[in-house]
């Protein structure tokens, strides 16, 4: 089986996609099943009734409003609390964006990653924007993700679990709460879900109405993704088509084209043998974003009637950022109370005790697939820090998926003033990640990257070299610098080689 292409369709809860308007709450089992791993049934719909969402989790776990008693870092200063309350009340009435059964399925896939049987490919924009939620931009990102996944699946002979940093990545933590330009101080841009990028008092004032736009932009993006991945576009027989607008002048594109030719021949061979499996025609794709704005995430949390457990239905996987992972903080408390798979960013200053405390808080049952540790150390720190963390977790014996984010520890300012990353540093951190896991005999479980499907000039280096002097040409990110399509493919080829050797 490949976790790629949808062996899952047969296991997916049949009713799961369509049943948000299920029967009234009076008929619902209040406690439900307590085992989130119970087989998905045709009754896998989610309650959308707000009162039910306030109930404690069926297993006696924390009520998910408990995060409100903890310090919450990185929350916007909303100027009008009544407006925020009205918006969250509206969000509570809106349909879930994803279903509990899908989240459980991703947990199963990540358990396979933790066991060393699959590889996670997670990526997308640093910050999605409302203006960027267009069909062509979403398609270009998906094309790139699919191409990378093909390179990894074929090149490393491993099932690839595909998770987009897409359909919800609209909020950003910031190192400073304000930004000063020419002596004028305004609130920092915190992502389209909070305020506008433009440097004006009006745009930078947090506006709760943007949370509703974030929900709707997530819904249209997810809808497009679901259509592209199940409606024929992601069919492996299209392996050349994804490359068409790209191959001409790019070394990475030409390399991909050769690989696509080999896949084509393999598919023809299979067809000639009478095998034409349905698994090759669709792709299983999951959504993820940083669970940063707790009022938003709380408002989209629902109780699953199968299990009585709370799920944050804004995305399949939520991660906790490097700046908000305090064990006694509100973000960890919120994540404790939901049953989605959870990622945690781990920076170079994290100690083994920090990591073990997070694991104990977030995965007391030691459920495989529940926790993914996304390390983002920087190329010059990873060799010093990662081995100790990996050893401590291995000694503890708890199953986790180890994933490398080779972007966030390698950011610097170019002479032009652009925030950038050098592709060589990104590769150096990846190589170190594979080296450490080889030495510790643990599984290098995946990568978490920031990329876009367009030909931007935000990171320097790559086989179609972007020089520091080129950065101004197409610097379009709303936050951190992303790999362009060519750099993303270069990276996939390198990762496939490293994985094969590991
Ligand atoms: C991010 O993923 O965009 C981010 C801010 O990462 P980190 O929390 O690791 O700094
Ligand atoms: Co970023």
Coordinates of C-alpha atoms and ligand atoms in Angstrom, one line a residue:
X1 CA 0.0 0.0 0.0
X2 CA 1.1 3.5 -0.4
X3 CA -0.2 6.1 1.9
X4 CA -0.1 8.2 -1.1
X5 CA -2.8 7.3 -3.2
X6 CA -5.7 6.4 -1.4
X7 CA -5.9 3.1 -0.2
X8 CA -7.8 5.2 2.1
X9 CA -10.7 5.7 0.0
X10 CA -12.0 2.3 0.9
X11 CA -11.4 3.0 4.6
X12 CA -12.8 6.5 4.7
X13 CA -16.0 6.8 6.7
X14 CA -18.6 6.8 4.1
X15 CA -20.9 9.4 5.6
X16 CA -18.0 11.5 6.7
X17 CA -17.9 14.0 3.8
X18 CA -21.5 15.0 3.7
X19 CA -23.2 14.6 7.0
X20 CA -22.7 17.9 8.8
X21 CA -26.5 18.3 8.9
X22 CA -27.0 15.1 10.8
X23 CA -29.9 14.5 13.2
X24 CA -30.7 16.6 16.2
X25 CA -28.7 16.6 19.4
X26 CA -31.4 14.9 21.5
X27 CA -30.6 11.6 19.7
X28 CA -26.9 11.9 20.2
X29 CA -25.0 9.6 22.4
X30 CA -23.5 12.1 24.9
X31 CA -20.6 10.0 26.0
X32 CA -20.1 8.2 22.7
X33 CA -17.3 5.8 22.3
X34 CA -14.2 6.6 24.2
X35 CA -11.7 5.1 21.9
X36 CA -10.7 7.5 19.1
X37 CA -9.2 4.5 17.3
X38 CA -12.6 2.8 17.0
X39 CA -13.3 1.9 13.4
X40 CA -14.9 4.8 11.5
X41 CA -18.6 4.0 11.0
X42 CA -21.2 5.4 8.6
X43 CA -22.4 7.5 11.6
X44 CA -19.2 9.5 11.5
X45 CA -20.8 12.9 11.5
X46 CA -19.9 15.7 13.8
X47 CA -22.1 17.6 16.1
X48 CA -22.3 21.2 15.3
X49 CA -24.3 22.2 18.3
X50 CA -22.4 24.8 20.3
X51 CA -23.6 23.6 23.8
X52 CA -22.3 20.1 23.2
X53 CA -19.0 21.6 22.3
X54 CA -18.7 22.9 25.8
X55 CA -18.9 19.5 27.4
X56 CA -15.8 17.9 28.9
X57 CA -14.1 15.3 26.8
X58 CA -15.7 11.8 27.4
X59 CA -12.4 10.4 28.8
X60 CA -12.4 12.9 31.6
X61 CA -9.7 14.9 29.8
X62 CA -9.6 18.7 30.0
X63 CA -12.7 20.6 28.9
X64 CA -11.4 22.5 25.9
X65 CA -12.3 25.9 27.3
X66 CA -9.6 25.3 29.9
X67 CA -7.0 27.1 27.8
X68 CA -8.6 30.4 28.8
X69 CA -7.2 30.0 32.2
X70 CA -3.6 29.9 30.9
X71 CA -1.3 32.6 29.5
X72 CA -1.8 32.9 25.8
X73 CA 1.1 34.3 23.8
X74 CA 0.9 36.0 20.5
X75 CA -2.8 36.8 20.6
X76 CA -3.9 40.0 18.8
X77 CA -5.1 43.0 20.7
X78 CA -8.6 43.0 19.3
X79 CA -10.0 46.5 19.9
X80 CA -13.6 45.5 20.2
X81 CA -14.3 42.4 22.3
X82 CA -18.0 42.4 21.4
X83 CA -17.2 42.2 17.8
X84 CA -14.9 39.2 18.5
X85 CA -17.6 37.5 20.5
X86 CA -20.1 38.0 17.7
X87 CA -17.7 36.6 15.1
X88 CA -16.8 33.5 17.2
X89 CA -20.6 32.9 17.8
X90 CA -21.0 32.9 14.0
X91 CA -18.1 30.6 13.5
X92 CA -19.6 28.1 16.0
X93 CA -22.6 27.8 13.8
X94 CA -20.6 27.1 10.6
X95 CA -20.0 23.7 9.2
X96 CA -16.7 21.9 10.0
X97 CA -14.0 22.2 7.4
X98 CA -12.7 18.6 8.1
X99 CA -14.2 15.6 9.7
X100 CA -13.1 13.6 12.7
X101 CA -12.7 10.4 10.7
X102 CA -10.3 12.1 8.4
X103 CA -8.2 13.4 11.3
X104 CA -8.1 9.9 12.7
X105 CA -7.0 8.6 9.4
X106 CA -4.1 11.1 9.3
X107 CA -3.2 9.9 12.8
X108 CA -2.9 6.4 11.4
X109 CA -0.8 7.6 8.6
X110 CA 1.5 9.5 11.0
X111 CA 1.8 6.4 13.1
X112 CA 3.2 4.6 10.0
X113 CA 5.7 7.5 9.7
X114 CA 6.7 7.0 13.4
X115 CA 7.2 3.3 12.7
X116 CA 9.4 4.0 9.8
X117 CA 7.0 2.8 7.2
X118 CA 6.1 6.2 5.5
X119 CA 7.5 9.7 5.0
X120 CA 5.7 13.0 5.7
X121 CA 5.8 15.8 3.1
X122 CA 4.3 18.9 4.7
X123 CA 4.5 22.3 3.0
X124 CA 3.1 25.4 1.6
X125 CA 3.2 29.2 2.2
X126 CA 4.6 30.7 5.3
X127 CA 1.5 32.9 5.4
X128 CA -1.4 32.3 3.0
X129 CA -3.3 35.4 2.0
X130 CA -6.9 36.1 1.0
X131 CA -5.8 37.6 -2.3
X132 CA -3.6 34.5 -2.9
X133 CA -6.4 32.0 -2.5
X134 CA -7.0 31.8 -6.3
X135 CA -7.5 28.8 -8.5
X136 CA -4.2 29.2 -10.3
X137 CA -2.1 29.8 -7.1
X138 CA -3.6 26.8 -5.3
X139 CA -3.2 24.6 -8.4
X140 CA 0.5 25.6 -8.7
X141 CA 1.2 24.8 -5.1
X142 CA -0.6 21.5 -5.5
X143 CA 1.3 20.7 -8.7
X144 CA 4.5 21.3 -6.8
X145 CA 3.5 19.2 -3.9
X146 CA 2.4 16.4 -6.2
X147 CA 5.7 16.6 -8.1
X148 CA 7.7 16.5 -4.9
X149 CA 5.7 13.6 -3.6
X150 CA 6.3 11.6 -6.9
X151 CA 10.0 12.3 -6.7
X152 CA 10.1 11.0 -3.1
X153 CA 7.8 8.0 -3.6
X154 CA 9.7 6.9 -6.7
X155 CA 13.1 8.0 -5.7
X156 CA 13.1 6.8 -2.2
X157 CA 10.5 4.0 -2.6
X158 CA 8.5 5.1 0.4
X159 CA 4.8 5.9 0.8
X160 CA 4.5 9.7 1.2
X161 CA 1.9 11.2 3.5
X162 CA 1.0 14.6 1.9
X163 CA 0.0 17.5 4.2
X164 CA -0.5 21.0 2.9
X165 CA 0.4 24.1 4.9
X166 CA -2.8 25.2 3.2
X167 CA -6.4 26.1 3.7
X168 CA -6.0 27.9 7.0
X169 CA -2.4 29.2 7.4
X170 CA -3.6 32.8 7.9
X171 CA -2.1 33.8 11.2
X172 CA 1.6 34.5 12.2
X173 CA 3.5 34.8 15.4
X174 CA 5.8 37.8 15.4
X175 CA 9.0 38.5 17.2
X176 CA 7.9 42.1 17.9
X177 CA 4.3 43.2 18.5
X178 CA 4.8 46.5 16.6
X179 CA 6.7 47.6 13.5
X180 CA 8.4 51.0 13.1
X181 CA 8.9 52.7 9.7
X182 CA 10.2 56.2 9.4
X183 CA 9.4 56.9 13.1
X184 CA 5.8 55.6 12.8
X185 CA 4.9 52.7 15.0
X186 CA 2.0 50.4 14.1
X187 CA 0.9 46.9 15.2
X188 CA 2.9 44.2 13.4
X189 CA 1.2 42.3 10.6
X190 CA -0.1 39.1 12.1
X191 CA -1.5 37.4 9.0
X192 CA -4.6 38.1 7.0
X193 CA -6.8 36.5 9.7
X194 CA -5.9 39.4 11.9
X195 CA -4.9 42.5 10.0
X196 CA -3.8 43.9 6.7
X197 CA -0.2 43.8 5.3
X198 CA -0.3 47.5 4.2
X199 CA 1.5 49.9 6.6
X200 CA -1.4 52.1 7.6
X201 CA -3.2 52.5 11.0
X202 CA -6.5 51.3 9.4
X203 CA -5.0 48.1 7.8
X204 CA -2.9 47.2 10.8
X205 CA -5.8 47.4 13.4
X206 CA -6.9 43.9 14.2
X207 CA -10.3 43.2 12.8
X208 CA -12.3 40.1 14.0
X209 CA -14.3 40.1 10.8
X210 CA -11.1 38.7 9.2
X211 CA -11.5 35.5 11.1
X212 CA -14.7 34.8 9.1
X213 CA -12.8 35.6 5.8
X214 CA -10.1 33.2 7.0
X215 CA -12.7 30.5 7.5
X216 CA -14.3 31.1 4.0
X217 CA -10.9 31.3 2.3
X218 CA -9.9 28.0 3.9
X219 CA -13.2 26.5 2.7
X220 CA -12.7 27.5 -0.9
X221 CA -9.0 26.4 -0.9
X222 CA -9.9 23.1 0.7
X223 CA -12.7 22.6 -1.8
X224 CA -10.3 23.2 -4.7
X225 CA -7.8 20.8 -3.2
X226 CA -10.4 18.1 -2.7
X227 CA -11.5 18.6 -6.3
X228 CA -8.0 18.5 -7.7
X229 CA -6.9 15.5 -5.7
X230 CA -9.9 13.3 -6.2
X231 CA -11.3 14.6 -9.5
X232 CA -8.7 13.2 -11.9
X233 CA -6.0 15.9 -11.8
X234 CA -3.8 14.0 -9.3
X235 CA -4.1 10.8 -11.3
X236 CA -0.5 9.4 -11.6
X237 CA -1.1 9.1 -15.3
X238 CA -0.9 13.0 -15.3
X239 CA 2.7 12.9 -14.1
X240 CA 3.9 14.8 -17.1
X241 CA 1.0 17.2 -17.2
X242 CA 2.0 18.7 -13.8
X243 CA 5.3 19.7 -15.2
X244 CA 4.2 21.1 -18.5
X245 CA 4.3 24.8 -17.8
X246 CA 7.6 24.4 -16.0
X247 CA 10.0 22.1 -17.7
X248 CA 11.4 24.3 -20.4
X249 CA 14.4 26.2 -18.9
X250 CA 14.7 24.5 -15.5
X251 CA 17.3 21.8 -14.7
X252 CA 15.0 20.5 -11.9
X253 CA 12.1 20.4 -14.4
X254 CA 14.2 18.4 -16.9
X255 CA 15.3 16.0 -14.2
X256 CA 11.7 15.5 -13.2
X257 CA 10.7 14.9 -16.8
X258 CA 13.2 12.0 -17.0
X259 CA 11.7 10.5 -13.8
X260 CA 8.2 11.0 -15.2
X261 CA 9.2 9.1 -18.3
X262 CA 10.3 6.2 -16.1
X263 CA 7.1 6.2 -14.2
X264 CA 5.1 6.3 -17.5
X265 CA 6.9 3.2 -18.7
X266 CA 6.2 1.5 -15.3
X267 CA 2.5 2.3 -15.7
X268 CA 2.4 1.0 -19.2
X269 CA 4.1 -2.2 -18.1
X270 CA 1.5 -2.6 -15.3
X271 CA -1.3 -1.9 -17.7
X272 CA 0.1 -4.5 -20.2
X273 CA 0.1 -7.0 -17.3
X274 CA -3.6 -6.2 -16.7
X275 CA -3.1 -4.1 -13.5
X276 CA -4.6 -0.7 -13.4
X277 CA -5.2 0.0 -9.7
X278 CA -7.6 2.6 -8.6
X279 CA -5.1 3.8 -6.0
X280 CA -3.2 5.6 -8.7
X281 CA -6.1 7.8 -9.7
X282 CA -6.6 9.9 -6.6
X283 CA -4.4 11.3 -3.9
X284 CA -4.9 11.6 -0.1
X285 CA -4.1 15.1 0.9
X286 CA -4.5 16.6 4.3
X287 CA -4.6 20.3 5.5
X288 CA -2.6 21.9 8.4
X289 CA -1.8 25.2 9.9
X290 CA -0.4 26.7 13.1
X291 CA -3.0 26.7 15.8
X292 CA -2.2 30.2 16.9
X293 CA -5.4 32.2 17.2
X294 CA -7.1 30.3 20.0
X295 CA -10.5 32.1 19.7
X296 CA -10.7 30.9 16.1
X297 CA -9.6 27.3 16.8
X298 CA -11.9 27.1 19.8
X299 CA -14.8 28.3 17.8
X300 CA -14.2 25.5 15.2
X301 CA -13.9 22.8 17.7
X302 CA -16.7 20.2 17.8
X303 CA -17.6 17.0 19.6
X304 CA -17.4 13.9 17.5
X305 CA -20.5 11.8 18.2
X306 CA -18.6 8.5 17.6
X307 CA -16.1 9.1 20.2
X308 CA -17.3 11.9 22.4
X309 CA -14.0 13.6 21.8
X310 CA -13.3 17.1 20.7
X311 CA -11.8 17.8 17.3
X312 CA -10.6 21.1 15.9
X313 CA -12.3 21.0 12.6
X314 CA -10.4 23.9 11.1
X315 CA -7.7 21.5 9.7
X316 CA -6.6 17.9 9.9
X317 CA -3.3 18.6 11.7
X318 CA -2.6 21.6 13.9
X319 CA 0.9 22.5 15.0
X320 CA 2.1 24.5 17.9
X321 CA 4.8 27.1 17.0
X322 CA 8.2 27.6 18.6
X323 CA 7.1 30.7 20.3
X324 CA 3.9 29.3 21.9
X325 CA 5.0 25.8 23.0
X326 CA 5.3 26.6 26.8
X327 CA 4.0 23.4 28.5
X328 CA 1.8 25.4 30.9
X329 CA 0.7 27.9 28.2
X330 CA -2.7 28.2 26.6
X331 CA -1.7 26.7 23.2
X332 CA -0.5 23.4 24.7
X333 CA -3.6 23.3 26.9
X334 CA -5.9 23.8 23.9
X335 CA -4.0 21.1 21.9
X336 CA -4.3 18.7 24.9
X337 CA -8.1 18.9 24.7
X338 CA -8.5 18.1 21.0
X339 CA -7.9 14.7 19.3
X340 CA -6.4 15.8 16.0
X341 CA -2.8 14.8 15.3
X342 CA -0.6 17.6 16.7
X343 CA 2.8 18.9 15.5
X344 CA 5.2 20.8 17.7
X345 CA 8.0 23.0 16.4
X346 CA 11.2 22.4 18.3
X347 CA 13.9 25.1 18.1
X348 CA 17.6 24.9 19.1
X349 CA 17.1 26.0 22.7
X350 CA 14.7 23.2 23.6
X351 CA 16.0 20.8 26.2
X352 CA 15.3 17.1 26.4
X353 CA 13.2 17.9 29.6
X354 CA 11.1 20.4 27.6
X355 CA 10.4 17.8 24.9
X356 CA 9.6 15.0 27.3
X357 CA 7.3 17.4 29.2
X358 CA 5.5 18.3 26.0
X359 CA 5.1 14.7 25.1
X360 CA 3.7 13.8 28.5
X361 CA 1.3 16.7 28.3
X362 CA 0.1 16.1 24.8
X363 CA 0.2 12.4 24.5
X364 CA -0.2 10.8 27.9
X365 CA -1.7 7.7 26.3
X366 CA 1.4 7.4 24.1
X367 CA -0.8 7.0 21.1
X368 CA 1.2 6.4 17.9
X369 CA 0.7 9.2 15.3
X370 CA -0.6 11.7 17.8
X371 CA 2.6 13.7 18.0
X372 CA 5.0 14.9 15.3
X373 CA 8.1 16.7 16.4
X374 CA 9.2 19.3 13.8
X375 CA 12.8 20.3 14.5
X376 CA 14.0 23.6 13.2
X377 CA 17.5 24.0 14.6
X378 CA 19.5 25.9 11.9
X379 CA 22.3 24.3 9.9
X380 CA 24.9 25.3 12.5
X381 CA 23.1 24.1 15.6
X382 CA 21.4 20.8 14.6
X383 CA 24.5 18.6 15.0
X384 CA 24.9 19.8 18.6
X385 CA 21.3 19.8 19.7
X386 CA 19.3 17.1 17.9
X387 CA 21.1 13.9 19.0
X388 CA 20.4 14.6 22.7
X389 CA 16.7 15.1 22.0
X390 CA 16.4 12.1 19.8
X391 CA 18.2 9.9 22.3
X392 CA 16.0 11.1 25.2
X393 CA 12.8 10.4 23.3
X394 CA 14.1 7.0 22.1
X395 CA 15.0 6.1 25.7
X396 CA 11.6 7.1 26.9
X397 CA 10.1 4.7 24.2
X398 CA 7.2 6.9 23.2
X399 CA 6.4 6.8 19.5
X400 CA 6.8 10.1 17.7
X401 CA 7.3 11.1 14.1
X402 CA 10.5 13.2 13.7
X403 CA 10.3 15.8 10.9
X404 CA 12.8 18.4 9.7
X405 CA 11.8 22.0 9.1
X406 CA 15.1 23.2 7.4
X407 CA 13.7 26.7 6.9
X408 CA 13.1 28.5 10.1
X409 CA 16.5 28.2 11.7
X410 CA 18.2 29.5 8.6
X411 CA 16.8 32.9 8.0
X412 CA 19.0 36.0 7.5
X413 CA 18.8 39.5 6.1
X414 CA 20.4 40.0 2.7
X415 CA 22.3 43.2 2.0
X416 CA 19.2 44.5 0.1
X417 CA 17.2 44.2 3.3
X418 CA 15.2 41.2 2.2
X419 CA 14.6 38.4 4.7
X420 CA 16.0 35.4 2.9
X421 CA 17.4 31.8 3.3
X422 CA 20.2 30.2 1.4
X423 CA 19.3 27.0 -0.3
X424 CA 22.7 25.5 0.7
X425 CA 21.9 26.1 4.4
X426 CA 18.5 24.4 3.9
X427 CA 20.2 21.4 2.4
X428 CA 22.9 21.4 5.1
X429 CA 20.2 21.1 7.8
X430 CA 18.5 18.3 5.9
X431 CA 21.7 16.4 5.5
X432 CA 22.5 16.8 9.2
X433 CA 18.9 15.6 10.1
X434 CA 19.5 12.4 8.1
X435 CA 23.0 12.0 9.6
X436 CA 21.7 12.3 13.2
X437 CA 18.9 9.8 12.6
X438 CA 21.2 7.4 10.9
X439 CA 23.6 7.6 13.8
X440 CA 20.8 7.2 16.4
X441 CA 19.1 4.5 14.4
X442 CA 15.8 6.4 14.4
X443 CA 13.6 7.2 11.5
X444 CA 14.0 10.5 9.6
X445 CA 10.3 10.8 9.2
X446 CA 9.7 13.7 6.9
X447 CA 10.1 17.3 5.9
X448 CA 8.2 20.5 6.7
X449 CA 9.0 23.3 4.2
X450 CA 7.8 26.7 3.0
X451 CA 7.4 26.8 -0.8
X452 CA 5.2 28.2 -3.5
X453 CA 4.3 27.0 -6.9
X454 CA 5.4 30.2 -8.6
X455 CA 8.8 31.3 -9.8
X456 CA 9.5 33.7 -7.0
X457 CA 12.9 35.0 -5.9
X458 CA 12.8 34.8 -2.1
X459 CA 15.5 32.2 -1.2
X460 CA 18.9 32.4 -2.8
X461 CA 20.7 29.4 -4.5
X462 CA 19.3 26.4 -6.2
X463 CA 20.1 24.7 -9.6
X464 CA 18.5 27.6 -11.4
X465 CA 20.4 30.0 -9.2
X466 CA 18.7 32.9 -7.5
X467 CA 21.5 35.5 -6.6
X468 CA 21.2 37.9 -3.7
X469 CA 20.9 40.7 -6.3
X470 CA 17.8 39.0 -7.8
X471 CA 15.8 39.0 -4.7
X472 CA 13.9 42.2 -5.6
X473 CA 12.6 40.7 -8.8
X474 CA 9.8 38.5 -7.4
X475 CA 9.8 38.9 -3.7
X476 CA 6.1 38.2 -3.0
X477 CA 5.8 36.5 0.4
X478 CA 3.6 38.0 3.1
X479 CA 6.0 36.7 5.7
X480 CA 9.0 34.3 5.4
X481 CA 10.9 33.6 2.2
X482 CA 9.7 30.5 0.4
X483 CA 11.4 28.0 -2.0
X484 CA 10.2 28.5 -5.6
X485 CA 9.1 25.5 -7.6
X486 CA 12.5 24.8 -9.0
X487 CA 14.1 24.9 -5.6
X488 CA 11.3 22.7 -4.1
X489 CA 12.0 20.1 -6.7
X490 CA 15.7 20.3 -6.3
X491 CA 15.1 19.7 -2.6
X492 CA 12.8 16.7 -3.2
X493 CA 15.6 15.0 -5.3
X494 CA 18.1 15.6 -2.6
X495 CA 15.8 14.3 0.1
X496 CA 15.0 11.2 -1.9
X497 CA 18.7 10.4 -2.3
X498 CA 19.4 11.0 1.4
X499 CA 16.4 8.9 2.5
X500 CA 17.5 6.0 0.2
X501 CA 20.9 6.0 1.8
X502 CA 19.5 6.3 5.4
Ligands
LIG1 C1 6.3 29.1 10.7 O1 6.2 27.8 10.6 O2 6.0 29.9 9.9 C2 6.9 29.6 12.0 C3 6.7 30.8 12.5 O3 7.7 28.6 12.6 P1 8.4 28.5 14.0 O4 7.2 28.5 15.0 O5 9.1 27.3 14.0 O6 9.3 29.7 14.2
LIG2 CO1 7.5 30.8 8.3

